[in-house]
């Protein structure tokens, strides 16, 4: 179940940030229309993430994103540079990086 990134509409709900080193940024997923094609009652979105090249960005949903700290595998709620994730209105996306990359999150409405 891949995501077709070719020929998509420009997204009306795009959020951007330049992360501060080791500083969390959050986005509460709004309600609304996403790409404008479905209507205001949409509550489910495909969050498409874009990252500045060669940067590690850790992403979590409804949890605090964290940069790994050590050489031992440990349980985590964070994922490294995910390309896209399904989210719902009210979810809180948390992102963090050890560096200062630019990041964008585009929210495309999807059907239930």
Tab-separated table of C-alpha atoms in Angstrom:
chain	number	residue	atom	x	y	z
A	1	UNK	CA	0.000	0.000	0.000
A	2	UNK	CA	2.373	2.655	-1.251
A	3	UNK	CA	1.692	6.351	-1.567
A	4	UNK	CA	1.560	7.878	-5.047
A	5	UNK	CA	3.610	11.058	-4.785
A	6	UNK	CA	3.237	11.941	-8.461
A	7	UNK	CA	0.524	14.257	-9.699
A	8	UNK	CA	-0.940	15.073	-6.307
A	9	UNK	CA	-2.707	18.365	-5.730
A	10	UNK	CA	-0.928	21.157	-3.896
A	11	UNK	CA	-1.918	20.801	-0.278
A	12	UNK	CA	-3.841	23.607	1.444
A	13	UNK	CA	-2.833	22.356	4.902
A	14	UNK	CA	0.977	22.420	4.954
A	15	UNK	CA	3.022	23.312	8.027
A	16	UNK	CA	6.737	24.109	8.068
A	17	UNK	CA	9.394	24.587	10.734
A	18	UNK	CA	13.131	24.976	11.151
A	19	UNK	CA	13.839	22.815	14.166
A	20	UNK	CA	16.082	24.030	16.953
A	21	UNK	CA	18.744	21.510	17.932
A	22	UNK	CA	17.270	19.004	20.404
A	23	UNK	CA	14.085	21.104	20.663
A	24	UNK	CA	10.718	19.426	20.159
A	25	UNK	CA	8.126	20.946	17.838
A	26	UNK	CA	4.492	19.835	17.847
A	27	UNK	CA	1.531	20.082	15.503
A	28	UNK	CA	-2.034	19.411	16.594
A	29	UNK	CA	-3.830	18.003	13.559
A	30	UNK	CA	-6.674	20.407	12.718
A	31	UNK	CA	-10.074	19.498	11.374
A	32	UNK	CA	-10.882	20.604	7.886
A	33	UNK	CA	-10.553	19.737	4.275
A	34	UNK	CA	-6.911	18.763	3.763
A	35	UNK	CA	-6.404	19.326	0.055
A	36	UNK	CA	-9.766	21.083	-0.252
A	37	UNK	CA	-11.494	18.330	-2.202
A	38	UNK	CA	-13.660	16.581	0.382
A	39	UNK	CA	-15.171	19.091	2.810
A	40	UNK	CA	-14.997	20.420	6.330
A	41	UNK	CA	-16.154	17.178	7.987
A	42	UNK	CA	-12.887	15.371	7.283
A	43	UNK	CA	-11.136	14.001	10.345
A	44	UNK	CA	-8.558	11.605	8.881
A	45	UNK	CA	-5.427	12.684	7.001
A	46	UNK	CA	-2.314	11.336	5.366
A	47	UNK	CA	0.523	13.357	6.895
A	48	UNK	CA	3.304	13.535	4.298
A	49	UNK	CA	6.651	14.529	5.810
A	50	UNK	CA	9.522	16.219	3.962
A	51	UNK	CA	12.936	16.670	5.523
A	52	UNK	CA	16.001	18.683	4.621
A	53	UNK	CA	18.535	16.257	3.103
A	54	UNK	CA	20.931	14.303	5.333
A	55	UNK	CA	19.108	15.079	8.566
A	56	UNK	CA	17.663	12.693	11.097
A	57	UNK	CA	14.227	13.730	12.332
A	58	UNK	CA	12.388	11.636	14.893
A	59	UNK	CA	8.573	11.671	14.713
A	60	UNK	CA	5.939	10.467	17.190
A	61	UNK	CA	2.137	10.671	17.294
A	62	UNK	CA	0.430	11.460	20.601
A	63	UNK	CA	3.750	10.947	22.376
A	64	UNK	CA	6.937	12.960	22.841
A	65	UNK	CA	9.472	12.365	20.060
A	66	UNK	CA	12.961	11.625	21.320
A	67	UNK	CA	16.429	11.346	19.815
A	68	UNK	CA	18.045	8.006	20.764
A	69	UNK	CA	20.570	8.259	23.574
A	70	UNK	CA	22.883	5.305	23.647
A	71	UNK	CA	24.207	2.233	21.899
A	72	UNK	CA	21.586	-0.153	23.302
A	73	UNK	CA	18.283	-0.903	21.610
A	74	UNK	CA	15.410	0.518	23.634
A	75	UNK	CA	11.653	0.758	23.142
A	76	UNK	CA	10.608	4.030	21.528
A	77	UNK	CA	7.483	5.834	20.375
A	78	UNK	CA	9.551	7.730	17.764
A	79	UNK	CA	10.285	6.780	14.159
A	80	UNK	CA	13.179	8.033	12.059
A	81	UNK	CA	12.175	10.109	8.991
A	82	UNK	CA	8.856	8.414	8.188
A	83	UNK	CA	7.632	9.355	4.691
A	84	UNK	CA	3.909	9.435	5.589
A	85	UNK	CA	1.542	8.424	8.386
A	86	UNK	CA	-2.244	8.341	8.839
A	87	UNK	CA	-3.407	10.774	11.548
A	88	UNK	CA	-6.738	12.040	12.867
A	89	UNK	CA	-8.053	15.430	13.906
A	90	UNK	CA	-6.754	16.194	17.391
A	91	UNK	CA	-3.668	13.972	17.135
A	92	UNK	CA	-0.458	15.690	18.194
A	93	UNK	CA	2.533	15.095	15.932
A	94	UNK	CA	5.837	15.585	17.757
A	95	UNK	CA	9.159	16.029	15.923
A	96	UNK	CA	12.722	16.478	17.115
A	97	UNK	CA	16.249	16.369	15.727
A	98	UNK	CA	19.776	16.694	17.067
A	99	UNK	CA	20.389	19.155	14.217
A	100	UNK	CA	18.451	22.136	12.852
A	101	UNK	CA	16.731	20.845	9.697
A	102	UNK	CA	13.802	22.324	7.824
A	103	UNK	CA	10.724	20.077	7.953
A	104	UNK	CA	7.315	20.250	6.308
A	105	UNK	CA	4.150	18.308	7.055
A	106	UNK	CA	1.404	18.261	4.415
A	107	UNK	CA	-2.012	16.977	5.527
A	108	UNK	CA	-4.034	15.337	2.738
A	109	UNK	CA	-7.616	14.361	3.595
A	110	UNK	CA	-8.472	10.691	3.196
A	111	UNK	CA	-11.710	8.771	3.481
A	112	UNK	CA	-12.662	6.803	6.578
